[in-house]
Short mmCIF file of C-alpha atoms in Angstrom, two decimals:
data_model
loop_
_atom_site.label_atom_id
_atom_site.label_comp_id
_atom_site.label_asym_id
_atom_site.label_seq_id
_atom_site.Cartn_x
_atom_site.Cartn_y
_atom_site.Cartn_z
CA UNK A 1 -62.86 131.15 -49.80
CA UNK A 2 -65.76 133.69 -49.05
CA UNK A 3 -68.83 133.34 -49.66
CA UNK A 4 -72.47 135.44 -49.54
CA UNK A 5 -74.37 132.87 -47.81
CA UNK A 6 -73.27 129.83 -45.86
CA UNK A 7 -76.55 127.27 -45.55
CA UNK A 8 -75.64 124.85 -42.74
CA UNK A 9 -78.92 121.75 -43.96
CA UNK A 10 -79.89 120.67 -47.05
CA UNK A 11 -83.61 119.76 -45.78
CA UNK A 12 -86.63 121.62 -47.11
CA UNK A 13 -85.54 125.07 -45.68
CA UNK A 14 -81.93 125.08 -46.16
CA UNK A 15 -82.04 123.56 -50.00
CA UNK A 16 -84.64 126.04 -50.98
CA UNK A 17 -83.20 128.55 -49.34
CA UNK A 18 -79.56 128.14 -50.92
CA UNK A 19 -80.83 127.92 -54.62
CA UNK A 20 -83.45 131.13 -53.66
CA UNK A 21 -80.51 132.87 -52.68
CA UNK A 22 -78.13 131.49 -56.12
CA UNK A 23 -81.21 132.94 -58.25
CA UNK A 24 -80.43 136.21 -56.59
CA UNK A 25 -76.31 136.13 -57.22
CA UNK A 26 -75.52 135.42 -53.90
CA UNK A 27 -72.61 133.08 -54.26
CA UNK A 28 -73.48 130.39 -52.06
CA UNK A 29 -72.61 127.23 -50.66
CA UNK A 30 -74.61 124.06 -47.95
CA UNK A 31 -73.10 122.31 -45.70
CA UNK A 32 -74.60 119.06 -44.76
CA UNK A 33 -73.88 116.30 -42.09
CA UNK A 34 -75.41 113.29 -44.26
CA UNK A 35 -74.72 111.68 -47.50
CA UNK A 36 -77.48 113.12 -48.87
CA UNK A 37 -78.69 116.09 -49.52
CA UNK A 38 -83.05 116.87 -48.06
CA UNK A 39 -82.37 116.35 -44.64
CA UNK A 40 -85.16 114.07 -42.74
CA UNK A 41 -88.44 115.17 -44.81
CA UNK A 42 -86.98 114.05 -48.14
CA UNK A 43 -84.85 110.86 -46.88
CA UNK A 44 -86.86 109.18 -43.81
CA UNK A 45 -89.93 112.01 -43.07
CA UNK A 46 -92.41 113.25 -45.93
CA UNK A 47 -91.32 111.86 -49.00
CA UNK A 48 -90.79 108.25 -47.80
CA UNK A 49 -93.98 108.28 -46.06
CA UNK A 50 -96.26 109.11 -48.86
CA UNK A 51 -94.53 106.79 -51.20
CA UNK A 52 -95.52 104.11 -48.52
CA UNK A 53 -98.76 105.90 -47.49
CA UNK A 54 -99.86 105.49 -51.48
CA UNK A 55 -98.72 101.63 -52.27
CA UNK A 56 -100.31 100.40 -49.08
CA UNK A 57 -103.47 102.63 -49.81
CA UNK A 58 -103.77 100.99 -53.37
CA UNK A 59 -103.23 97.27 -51.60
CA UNK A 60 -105.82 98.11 -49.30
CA UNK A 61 -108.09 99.10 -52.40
CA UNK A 62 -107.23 96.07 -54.30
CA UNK A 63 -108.43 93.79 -51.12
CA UNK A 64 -111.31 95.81 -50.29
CA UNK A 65 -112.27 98.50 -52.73
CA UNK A 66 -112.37 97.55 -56.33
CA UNK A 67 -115.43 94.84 -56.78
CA UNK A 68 -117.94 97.38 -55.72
CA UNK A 69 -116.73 98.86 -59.01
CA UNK A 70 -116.84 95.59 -60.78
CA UNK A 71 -113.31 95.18 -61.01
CA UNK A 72 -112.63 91.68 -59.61
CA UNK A 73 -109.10 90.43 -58.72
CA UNK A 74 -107.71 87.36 -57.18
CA UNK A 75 -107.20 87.95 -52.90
CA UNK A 76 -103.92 90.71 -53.29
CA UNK A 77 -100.71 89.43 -52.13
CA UNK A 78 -97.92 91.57 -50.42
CA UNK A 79 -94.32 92.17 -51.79
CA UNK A 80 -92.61 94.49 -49.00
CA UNK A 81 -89.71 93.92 -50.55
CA UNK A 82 -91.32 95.29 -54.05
CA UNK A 83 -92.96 98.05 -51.78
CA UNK A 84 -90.14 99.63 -50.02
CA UNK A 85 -88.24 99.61 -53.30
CA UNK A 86 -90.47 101.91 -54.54
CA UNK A 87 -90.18 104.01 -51.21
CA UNK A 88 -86.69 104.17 -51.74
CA UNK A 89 -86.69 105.18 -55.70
CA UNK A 90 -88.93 107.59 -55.02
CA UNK A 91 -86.28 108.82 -52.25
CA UNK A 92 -83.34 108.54 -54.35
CA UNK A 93 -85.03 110.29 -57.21
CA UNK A 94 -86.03 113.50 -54.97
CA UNK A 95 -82.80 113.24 -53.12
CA UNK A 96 -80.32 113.30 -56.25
CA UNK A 97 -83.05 115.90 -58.20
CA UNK A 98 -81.92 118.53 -55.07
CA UNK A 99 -78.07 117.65 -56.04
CA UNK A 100 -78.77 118.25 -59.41
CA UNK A 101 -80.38 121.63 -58.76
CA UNK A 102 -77.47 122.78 -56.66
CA UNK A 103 -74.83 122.13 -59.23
CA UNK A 104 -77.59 123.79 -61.72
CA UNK A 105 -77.10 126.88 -59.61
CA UNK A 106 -73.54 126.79 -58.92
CA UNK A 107 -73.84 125.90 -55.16
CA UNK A 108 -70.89 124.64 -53.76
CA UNK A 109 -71.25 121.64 -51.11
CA UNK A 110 -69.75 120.65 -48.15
CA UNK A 111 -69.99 117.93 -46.47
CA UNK A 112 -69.53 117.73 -42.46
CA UNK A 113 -70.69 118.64 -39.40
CA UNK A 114 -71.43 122.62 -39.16
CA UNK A 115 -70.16 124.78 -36.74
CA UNK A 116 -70.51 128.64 -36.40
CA UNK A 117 -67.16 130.28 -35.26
CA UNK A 118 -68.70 133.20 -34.57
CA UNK A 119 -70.27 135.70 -36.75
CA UNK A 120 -68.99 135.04 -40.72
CA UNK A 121 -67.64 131.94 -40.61
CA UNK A 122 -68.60 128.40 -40.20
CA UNK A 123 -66.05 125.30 -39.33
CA UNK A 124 -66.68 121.87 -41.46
CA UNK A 125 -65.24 118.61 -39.88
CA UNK A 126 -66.28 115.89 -42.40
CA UNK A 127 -66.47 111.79 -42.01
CA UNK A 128 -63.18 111.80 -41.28
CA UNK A 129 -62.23 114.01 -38.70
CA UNK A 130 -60.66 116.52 -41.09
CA UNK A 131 -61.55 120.13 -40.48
CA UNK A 132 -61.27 123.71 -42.84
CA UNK A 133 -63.37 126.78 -42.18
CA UNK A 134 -65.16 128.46 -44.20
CA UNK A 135 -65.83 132.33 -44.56
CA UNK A 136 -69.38 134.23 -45.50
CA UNK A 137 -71.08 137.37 -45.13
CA UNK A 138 -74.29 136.16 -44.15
CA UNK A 139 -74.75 132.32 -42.52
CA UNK A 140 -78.19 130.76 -42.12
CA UNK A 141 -78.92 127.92 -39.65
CA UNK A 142 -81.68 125.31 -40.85
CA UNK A 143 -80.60 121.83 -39.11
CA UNK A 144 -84.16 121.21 -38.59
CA UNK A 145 -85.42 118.48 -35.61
CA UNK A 146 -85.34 115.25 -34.60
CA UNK A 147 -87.50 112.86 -32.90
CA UNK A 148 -88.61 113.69 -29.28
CA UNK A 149 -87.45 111.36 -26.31
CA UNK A 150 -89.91 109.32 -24.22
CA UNK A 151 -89.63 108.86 -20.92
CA UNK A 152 -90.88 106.39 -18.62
CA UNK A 153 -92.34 106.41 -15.35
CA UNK A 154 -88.56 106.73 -13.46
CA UNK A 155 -87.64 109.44 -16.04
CA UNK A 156 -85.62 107.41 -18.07
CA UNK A 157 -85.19 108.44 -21.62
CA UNK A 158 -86.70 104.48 -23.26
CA UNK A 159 -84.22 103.51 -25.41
CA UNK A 160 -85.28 103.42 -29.41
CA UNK A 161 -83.06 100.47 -31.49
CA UNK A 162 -85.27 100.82 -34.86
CA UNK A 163 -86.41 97.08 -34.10
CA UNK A 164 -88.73 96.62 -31.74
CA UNK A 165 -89.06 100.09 -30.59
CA UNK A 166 -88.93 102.25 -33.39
CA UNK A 167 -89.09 106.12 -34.66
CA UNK A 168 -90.72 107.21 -37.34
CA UNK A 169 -86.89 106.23 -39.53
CA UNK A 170 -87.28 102.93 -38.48
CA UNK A 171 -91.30 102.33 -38.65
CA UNK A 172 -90.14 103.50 -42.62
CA UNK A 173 -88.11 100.39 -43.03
CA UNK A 174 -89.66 97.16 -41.07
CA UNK A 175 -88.47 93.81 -43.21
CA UNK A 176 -92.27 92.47 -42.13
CA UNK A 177 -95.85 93.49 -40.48
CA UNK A 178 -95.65 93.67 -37.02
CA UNK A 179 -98.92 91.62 -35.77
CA UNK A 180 -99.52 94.48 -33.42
CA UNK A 181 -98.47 97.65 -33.22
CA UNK A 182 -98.45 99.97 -30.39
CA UNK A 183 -98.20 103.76 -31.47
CA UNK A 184 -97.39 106.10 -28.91
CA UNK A 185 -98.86 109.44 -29.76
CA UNK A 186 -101.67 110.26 -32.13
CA UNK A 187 -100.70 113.03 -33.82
CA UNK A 188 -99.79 113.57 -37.60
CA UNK A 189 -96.74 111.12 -37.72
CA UNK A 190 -98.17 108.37 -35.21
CA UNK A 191 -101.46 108.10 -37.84
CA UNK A 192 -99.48 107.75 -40.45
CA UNK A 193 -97.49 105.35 -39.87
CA UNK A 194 -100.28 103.91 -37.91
CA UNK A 195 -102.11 103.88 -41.03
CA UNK A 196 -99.36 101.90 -43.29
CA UNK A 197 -98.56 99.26 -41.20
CA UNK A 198 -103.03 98.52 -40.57
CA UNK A 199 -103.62 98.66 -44.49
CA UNK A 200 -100.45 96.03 -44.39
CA UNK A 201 -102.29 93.19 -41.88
CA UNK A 202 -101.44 95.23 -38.03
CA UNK A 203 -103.78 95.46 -35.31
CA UNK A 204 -102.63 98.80 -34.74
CA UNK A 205 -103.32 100.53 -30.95
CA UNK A 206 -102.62 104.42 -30.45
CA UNK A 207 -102.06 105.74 -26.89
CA UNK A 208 -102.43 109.80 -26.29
CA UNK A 209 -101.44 111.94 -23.73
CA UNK A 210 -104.99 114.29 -24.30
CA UNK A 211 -108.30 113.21 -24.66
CA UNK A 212 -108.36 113.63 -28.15
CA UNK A 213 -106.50 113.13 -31.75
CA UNK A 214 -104.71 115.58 -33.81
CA UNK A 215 -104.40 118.32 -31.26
CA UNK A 216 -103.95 121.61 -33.02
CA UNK A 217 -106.87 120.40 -35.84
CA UNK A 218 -110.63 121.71 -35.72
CA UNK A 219 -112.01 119.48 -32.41
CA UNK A 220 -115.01 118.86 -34.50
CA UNK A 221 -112.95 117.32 -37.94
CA UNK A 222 -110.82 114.97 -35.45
CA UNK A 223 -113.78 113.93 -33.48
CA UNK A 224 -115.20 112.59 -36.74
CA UNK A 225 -111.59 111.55 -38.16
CA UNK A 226 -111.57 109.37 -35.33
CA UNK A 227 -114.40 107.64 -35.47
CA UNK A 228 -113.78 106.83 -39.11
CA UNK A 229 -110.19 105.61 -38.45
CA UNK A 230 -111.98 103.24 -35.30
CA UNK A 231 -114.13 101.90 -38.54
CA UNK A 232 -110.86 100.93 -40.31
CA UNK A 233 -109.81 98.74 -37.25
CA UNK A 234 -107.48 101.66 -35.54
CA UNK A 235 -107.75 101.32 -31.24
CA UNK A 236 -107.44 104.09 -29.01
CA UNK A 237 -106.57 104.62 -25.21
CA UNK A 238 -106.66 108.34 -24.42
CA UNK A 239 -106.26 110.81 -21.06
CA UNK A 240 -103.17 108.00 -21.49
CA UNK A 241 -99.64 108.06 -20.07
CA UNK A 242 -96.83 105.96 -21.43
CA UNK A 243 -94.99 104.57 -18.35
CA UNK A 244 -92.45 101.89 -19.62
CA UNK A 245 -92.41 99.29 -22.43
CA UNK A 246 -90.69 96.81 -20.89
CA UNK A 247 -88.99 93.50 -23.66
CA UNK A 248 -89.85 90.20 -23.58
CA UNK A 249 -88.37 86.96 -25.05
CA UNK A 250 -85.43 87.11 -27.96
CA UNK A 251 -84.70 86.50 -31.12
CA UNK A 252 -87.56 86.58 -33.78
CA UNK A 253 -89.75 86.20 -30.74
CA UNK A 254 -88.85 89.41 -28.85
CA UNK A 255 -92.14 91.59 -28.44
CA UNK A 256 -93.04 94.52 -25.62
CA UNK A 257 -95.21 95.31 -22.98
CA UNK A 258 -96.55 98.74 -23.14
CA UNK A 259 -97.48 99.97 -19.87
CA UNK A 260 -99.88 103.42 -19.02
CA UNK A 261 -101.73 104.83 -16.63
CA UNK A 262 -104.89 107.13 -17.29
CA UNK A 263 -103.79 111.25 -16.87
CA UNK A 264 -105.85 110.80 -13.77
CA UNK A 265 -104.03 108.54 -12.18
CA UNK A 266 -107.41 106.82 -11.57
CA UNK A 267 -106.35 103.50 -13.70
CA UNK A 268 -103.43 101.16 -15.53
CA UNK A 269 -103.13 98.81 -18.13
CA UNK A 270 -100.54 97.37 -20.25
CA UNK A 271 -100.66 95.93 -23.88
CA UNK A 272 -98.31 93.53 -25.99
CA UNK A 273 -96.73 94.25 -29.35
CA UNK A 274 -94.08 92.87 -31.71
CA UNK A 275 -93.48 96.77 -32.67
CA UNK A 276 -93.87 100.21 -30.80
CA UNK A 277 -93.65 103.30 -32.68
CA UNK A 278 -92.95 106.41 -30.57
CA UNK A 279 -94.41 109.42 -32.30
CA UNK A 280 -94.27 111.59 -29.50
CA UNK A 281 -93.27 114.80 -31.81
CA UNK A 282 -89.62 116.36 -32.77
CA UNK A 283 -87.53 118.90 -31.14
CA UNK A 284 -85.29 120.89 -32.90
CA UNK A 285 -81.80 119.78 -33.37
CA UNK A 286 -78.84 121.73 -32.78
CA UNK A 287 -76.69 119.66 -31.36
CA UNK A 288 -72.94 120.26 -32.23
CA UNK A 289 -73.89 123.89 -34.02
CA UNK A 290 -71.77 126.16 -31.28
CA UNK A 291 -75.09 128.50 -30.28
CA UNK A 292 -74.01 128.73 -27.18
CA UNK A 293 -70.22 129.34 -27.37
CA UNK A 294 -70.76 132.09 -30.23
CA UNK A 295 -73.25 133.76 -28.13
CA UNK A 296 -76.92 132.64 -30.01
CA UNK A 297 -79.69 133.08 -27.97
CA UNK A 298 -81.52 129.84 -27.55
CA UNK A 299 -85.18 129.79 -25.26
CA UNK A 300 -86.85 126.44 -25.09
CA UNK A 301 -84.51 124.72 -27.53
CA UNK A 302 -85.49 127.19 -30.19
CA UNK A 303 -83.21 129.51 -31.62
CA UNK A 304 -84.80 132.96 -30.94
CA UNK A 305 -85.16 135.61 -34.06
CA UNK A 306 -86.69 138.17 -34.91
CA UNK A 307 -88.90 139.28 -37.53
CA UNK A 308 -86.44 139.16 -40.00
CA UNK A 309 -84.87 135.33 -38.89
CA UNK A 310 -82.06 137.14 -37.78
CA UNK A 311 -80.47 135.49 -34.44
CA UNK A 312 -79.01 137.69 -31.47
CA UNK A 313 -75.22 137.40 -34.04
CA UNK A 314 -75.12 139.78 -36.30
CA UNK A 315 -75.26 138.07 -40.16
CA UNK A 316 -76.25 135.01 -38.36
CA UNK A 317 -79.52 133.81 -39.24
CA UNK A 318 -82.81 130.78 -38.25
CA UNK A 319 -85.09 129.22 -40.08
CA UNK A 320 -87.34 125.96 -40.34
CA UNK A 321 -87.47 123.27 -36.95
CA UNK A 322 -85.24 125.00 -34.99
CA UNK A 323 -87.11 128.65 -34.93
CA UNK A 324 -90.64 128.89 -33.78
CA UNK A 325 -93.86 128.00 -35.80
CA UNK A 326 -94.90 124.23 -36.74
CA UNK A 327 -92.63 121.83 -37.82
CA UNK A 328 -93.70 121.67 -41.45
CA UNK A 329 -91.52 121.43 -44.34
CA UNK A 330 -93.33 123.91 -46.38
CA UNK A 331 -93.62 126.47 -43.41
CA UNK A 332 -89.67 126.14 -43.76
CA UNK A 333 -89.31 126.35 -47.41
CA UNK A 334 -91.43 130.04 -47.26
CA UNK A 335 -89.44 130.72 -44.70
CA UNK A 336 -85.80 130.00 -46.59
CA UNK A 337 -87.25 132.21 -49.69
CA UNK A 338 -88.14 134.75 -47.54
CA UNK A 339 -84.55 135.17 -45.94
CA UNK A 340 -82.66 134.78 -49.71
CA UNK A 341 -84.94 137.59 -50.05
CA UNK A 342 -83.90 139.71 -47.45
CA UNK A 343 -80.25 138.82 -47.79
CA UNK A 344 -80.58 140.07 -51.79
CA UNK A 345 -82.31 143.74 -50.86
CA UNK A 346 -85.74 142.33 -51.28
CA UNK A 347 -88.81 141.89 -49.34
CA UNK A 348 -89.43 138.30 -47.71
CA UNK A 349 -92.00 137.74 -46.03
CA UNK A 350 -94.09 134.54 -44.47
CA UNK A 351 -98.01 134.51 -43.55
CA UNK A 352 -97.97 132.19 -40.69
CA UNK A 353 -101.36 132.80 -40.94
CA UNK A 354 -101.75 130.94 -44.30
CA UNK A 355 -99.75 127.45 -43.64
CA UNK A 356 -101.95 124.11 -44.40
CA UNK A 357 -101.36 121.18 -42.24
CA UNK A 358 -102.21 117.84 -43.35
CA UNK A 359 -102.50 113.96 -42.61
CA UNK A 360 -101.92 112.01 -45.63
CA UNK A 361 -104.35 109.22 -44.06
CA UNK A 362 -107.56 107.98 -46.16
CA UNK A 363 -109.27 110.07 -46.13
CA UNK A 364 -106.95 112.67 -45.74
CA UNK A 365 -107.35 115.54 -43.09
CA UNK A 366 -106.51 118.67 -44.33
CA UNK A 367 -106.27 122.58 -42.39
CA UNK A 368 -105.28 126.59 -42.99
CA UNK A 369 -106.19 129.49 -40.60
CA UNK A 370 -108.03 129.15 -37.48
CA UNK A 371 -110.20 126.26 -36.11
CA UNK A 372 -113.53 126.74 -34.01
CA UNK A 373 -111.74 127.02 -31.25
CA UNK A 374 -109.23 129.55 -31.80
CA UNK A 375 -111.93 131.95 -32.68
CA UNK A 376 -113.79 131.32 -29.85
CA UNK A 377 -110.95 131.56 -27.77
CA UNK A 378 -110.14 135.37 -29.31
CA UNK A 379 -113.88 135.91 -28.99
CA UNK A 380 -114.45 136.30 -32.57
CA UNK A 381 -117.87 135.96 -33.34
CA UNK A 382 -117.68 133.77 -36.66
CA UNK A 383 -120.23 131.95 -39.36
CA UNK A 384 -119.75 128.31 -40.12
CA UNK A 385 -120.71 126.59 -43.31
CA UNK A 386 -120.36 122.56 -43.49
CA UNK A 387 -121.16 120.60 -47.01
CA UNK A 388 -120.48 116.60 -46.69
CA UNK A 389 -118.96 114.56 -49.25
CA UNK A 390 -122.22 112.20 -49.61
CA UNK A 391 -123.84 115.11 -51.40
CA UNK A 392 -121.24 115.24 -53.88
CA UNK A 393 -122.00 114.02 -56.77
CA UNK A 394 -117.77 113.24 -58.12
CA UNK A 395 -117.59 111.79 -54.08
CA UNK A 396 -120.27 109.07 -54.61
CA UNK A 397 -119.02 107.97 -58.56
CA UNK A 398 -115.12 107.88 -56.57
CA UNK A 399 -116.75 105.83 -53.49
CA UNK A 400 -115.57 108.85 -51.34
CA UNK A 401 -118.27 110.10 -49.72
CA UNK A 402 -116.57 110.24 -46.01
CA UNK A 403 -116.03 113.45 -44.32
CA UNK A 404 -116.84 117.02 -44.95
CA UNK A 405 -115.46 120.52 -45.85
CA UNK A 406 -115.83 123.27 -42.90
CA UNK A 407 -115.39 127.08 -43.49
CA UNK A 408 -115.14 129.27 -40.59
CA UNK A 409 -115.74 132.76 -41.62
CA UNK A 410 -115.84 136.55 -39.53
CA UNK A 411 -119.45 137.14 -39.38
CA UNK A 412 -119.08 140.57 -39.33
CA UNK A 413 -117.21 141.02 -42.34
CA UNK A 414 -117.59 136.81 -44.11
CA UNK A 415 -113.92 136.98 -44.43
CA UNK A 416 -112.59 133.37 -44.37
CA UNK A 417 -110.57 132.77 -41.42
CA UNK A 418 -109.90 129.04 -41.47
CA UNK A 419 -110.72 126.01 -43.73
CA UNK A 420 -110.78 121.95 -42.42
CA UNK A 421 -111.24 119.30 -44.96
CA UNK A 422 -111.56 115.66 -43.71
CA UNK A 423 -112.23 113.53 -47.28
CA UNK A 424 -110.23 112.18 -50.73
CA UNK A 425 -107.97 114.12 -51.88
CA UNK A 426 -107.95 117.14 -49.39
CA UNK A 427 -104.16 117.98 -49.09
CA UNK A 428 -105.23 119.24 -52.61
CA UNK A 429 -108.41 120.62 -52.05
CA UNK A 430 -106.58 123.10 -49.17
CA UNK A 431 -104.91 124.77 -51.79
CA UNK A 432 -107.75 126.63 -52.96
CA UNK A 433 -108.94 128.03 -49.21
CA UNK A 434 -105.47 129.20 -48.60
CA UNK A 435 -105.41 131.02 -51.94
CA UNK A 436 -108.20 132.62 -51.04
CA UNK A 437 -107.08 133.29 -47.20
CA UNK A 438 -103.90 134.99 -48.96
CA UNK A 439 -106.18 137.63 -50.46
CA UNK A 440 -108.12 137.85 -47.22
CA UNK A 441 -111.12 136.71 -49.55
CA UNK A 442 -114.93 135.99 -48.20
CA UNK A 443 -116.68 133.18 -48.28
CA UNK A 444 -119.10 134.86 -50.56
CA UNK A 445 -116.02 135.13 -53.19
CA UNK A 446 -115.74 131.74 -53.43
CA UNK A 447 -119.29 131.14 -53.47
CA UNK A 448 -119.87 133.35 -56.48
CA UNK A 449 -116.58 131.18 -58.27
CA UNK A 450 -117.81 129.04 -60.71
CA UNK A 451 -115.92 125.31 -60.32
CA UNK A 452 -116.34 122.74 -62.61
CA UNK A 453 -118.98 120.13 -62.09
CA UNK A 454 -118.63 116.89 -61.18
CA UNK A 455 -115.37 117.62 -58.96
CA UNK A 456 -114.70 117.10 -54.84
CA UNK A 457 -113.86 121.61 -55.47
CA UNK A 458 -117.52 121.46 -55.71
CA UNK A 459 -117.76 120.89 -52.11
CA UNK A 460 -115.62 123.38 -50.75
CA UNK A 461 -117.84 126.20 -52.90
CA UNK A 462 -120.82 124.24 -51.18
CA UNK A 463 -119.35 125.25 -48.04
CA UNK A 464 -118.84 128.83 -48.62
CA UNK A 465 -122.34 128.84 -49.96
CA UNK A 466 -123.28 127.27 -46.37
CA UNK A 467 -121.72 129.98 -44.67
CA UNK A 468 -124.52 132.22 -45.75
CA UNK A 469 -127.02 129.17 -45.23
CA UNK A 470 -127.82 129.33 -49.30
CA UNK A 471 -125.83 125.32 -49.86
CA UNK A 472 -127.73 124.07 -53.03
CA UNK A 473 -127.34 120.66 -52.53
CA UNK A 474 -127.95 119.65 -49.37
#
């Protein structure tokens, strides 16, 4: 059978991109290696970890937060077992909604491993060694990535059994708080997780290659994220070098030495745990897709395309993890429209300009465009307007006054280049800035935009209006 388009992963980019192209009447069909259709962000990434992220948050509030508001309840008790249920119905639910929405479009499914065959067609060997090929005009690669190795001191690749040392899958499903918790890597995923597993009863301990947090966020946000995070009971050892993580004991009494050494070589420690999470990033993963043998050009792991996500094969095209850009589930959905598009005539196209990145912590950190530093680096002269949550009046009746909004804006022509919110709610609040980015708006256009009062918006019009040094309340 022949098809328009051939989608080899269901996650983000290759779901959205197969029902995209359906809504066009392309006749097309996914292939996926799982039993289930959403690849990592919908089964053990995104959607698991917010589901988590939110029932530990409100167990945390119910221990700590509520009788300042006069709502007193007996010392909370835990029910994992209760908890990760509701992870995984919340998995299952998004999981079976994309299998309804391909059979709602007419997308046919196979399931296998995916393997180009050269350009136009695609080979499918399923669970059970059984093999048939498949024709199409047009095939699109989105296999997405998969957790980076570590390596310890002798170059050995330390060995991850979802146990003791775990990745982000298995740091989803632990049957009990660890005591301590070493997390290796303090990036997105690492405070996270980090965060879960501290609300839950862990003395939680992140160790980072740089000398700071978040690296790709506004310096100044992270430097304060930190600090708050420290307040919550987070560690940190920084300028720090994972060298080995060594077992100890058995049984229920198994734990692990973590051992590092500063990035100047100058010092060494180690530090026990009963769980290390390594959230060193992901790579993209194309094992076992036949790049090489049908000719795809490959640099650095990623598959190279150009403007148009077309590879080096003709009718063979990349998009999401394995293609350059951040390794962000929405970054990949724009980017599986955009190629439907294309395929159907049309005009996709992605602003990689215009893609928020966010940490679902509390508070949540929240980015789009440029930080401080990248316009300093280009040698843009820029204007900065800051407005804290403390001044907000719908902040102080929430008891969410931490953080702040930051605009960034050309101070030659006040159009907004970048926007970083650290406070509630801000992988919400982002929305707004990258509207506005979209339209290459000014910070004086969403000064003069009347929000409604009391909200947390308020704050990021304070902002703009601090751009021009004219912030009412503050």
């Amino acid at each position: 059978m022949t098809y328009d388009l051939i989608v080899i992963g269901t996650g983000p980019g290759g779901y959205v991109c197969a029902i995209r192209a359906a809504q066009l009447g392309l006749k097309t069909a996914v292939v996926e290696k799982d039993k289930t259709f959403g690849g990592t962000c919908l089964n053990v990434g995104c959607i698991p970890s917010k589901a988590l992220l939110h029932a530990s948050h409100m167990f945390d509030e119910a221990g700590h937060g509520l009788a300042p508001l006069g709502v007193i309840v007996d010392p909370p008790r835990l029910d994992l077992a209760a908890m990760m249920k509701h992870k995984d119905d919340t998995v299952g639910a998004n999981v079976n909604g994309v299998a309804f929405l391909f059979r709602k479009h007419k997308i046919e499914s196979f399931r296998g491993v995916g393997k180009l065959k050269g350009a136009g067609r695609v080979e499918v060997v399923d669970a059970d060694g059984a093999v048939q090929t498949l024709e199409s005009k047009n095939i699109v690669l989105a296999t997405g990535s998969v957790v980076a190795p570590l390596r310890d001191a002798s170059g050995a690749e330390i060995a991850i059994d979802e146990k003791l040392i775990l990745s982000s899958t298995g740091a989803l499903s632990l049957d009990k708080p660890p005591k301590r918790l070493v997390v290796v890597g303090a990036g997105v995923i690492g405070l996270e997780l980090g965060s879960v597993w501290r609300r839950l009863g862990a003395q939680v301990t992140a160790i980072e290659y740089l000398d700071r947090i978040l690296p790709g966020f506004d310096l100044e946000i992270a430097s304060r994220f930190q600090k708050l995070l420290e307040k919550q009971g987070f560690a940190f050892r920084l300028s720090s070098k994972v060298t080995g993580v060594a077992r100890q004991g058995s049984g229920a009494a198994e734990s692990a030495v973590v051992s590092y050494l500063s990035v100047d070589g100058a010092s060494s420690d180690k530090i026990e745990a009963d769980a290390v999470l390594i959230a060193t990033g992901r790579i993209p993963f194309t094992q076992g897709l036949g790049l090489e043998e049908a000719g795809v050009a490959v640099e650095r792991g990623r598959i190279v395309i150009d403007d148009h996500f077309a590879t080096s094969i003709p009718g063979v095209y990349a998009i999401g993890d394995v293609v350059r850009g951040p390794t962000l589930a929405h970054k990949a959905e724009d980017e599986g429209i955009a190629v439907a598009e294309i395929l159907a005539g049309q005009a996709g196209h992605v602003n990689y300009g215009v893609i928020p990145s966010v940490v679902y912590t509390m508070p949540e950190v929240a980015s789009v465009g440029m930080t401080e530093e990248d316009a300093k680096s280009k040698g843009i002269a820029v204007a900065i307007g800051r407005f804290p949550f403390t001044a907000n009046g719908r902040a102080r009746a929430m008891r969410a006054t931490e953080g702040f909004v930051k605009i960034i804006a050309d101070a030659a022509t006040d159009r907004v280049l970048g926007v970083h919110i650290l406070g509630a709610v801000a992988s919400e609040l982002i929305a707004e800035a990258a509207v506005l980015m979209e339209f290459s708006g000014s910070a004086e256009d969403l000064a003069r935009t009347c929000h409604a009062h009391p909200t947390l918006s308020e704050a990021v019009r304070e902002a703009a209006l601090a751009v021009a040094k004219r912030a009412i309340h503050i």
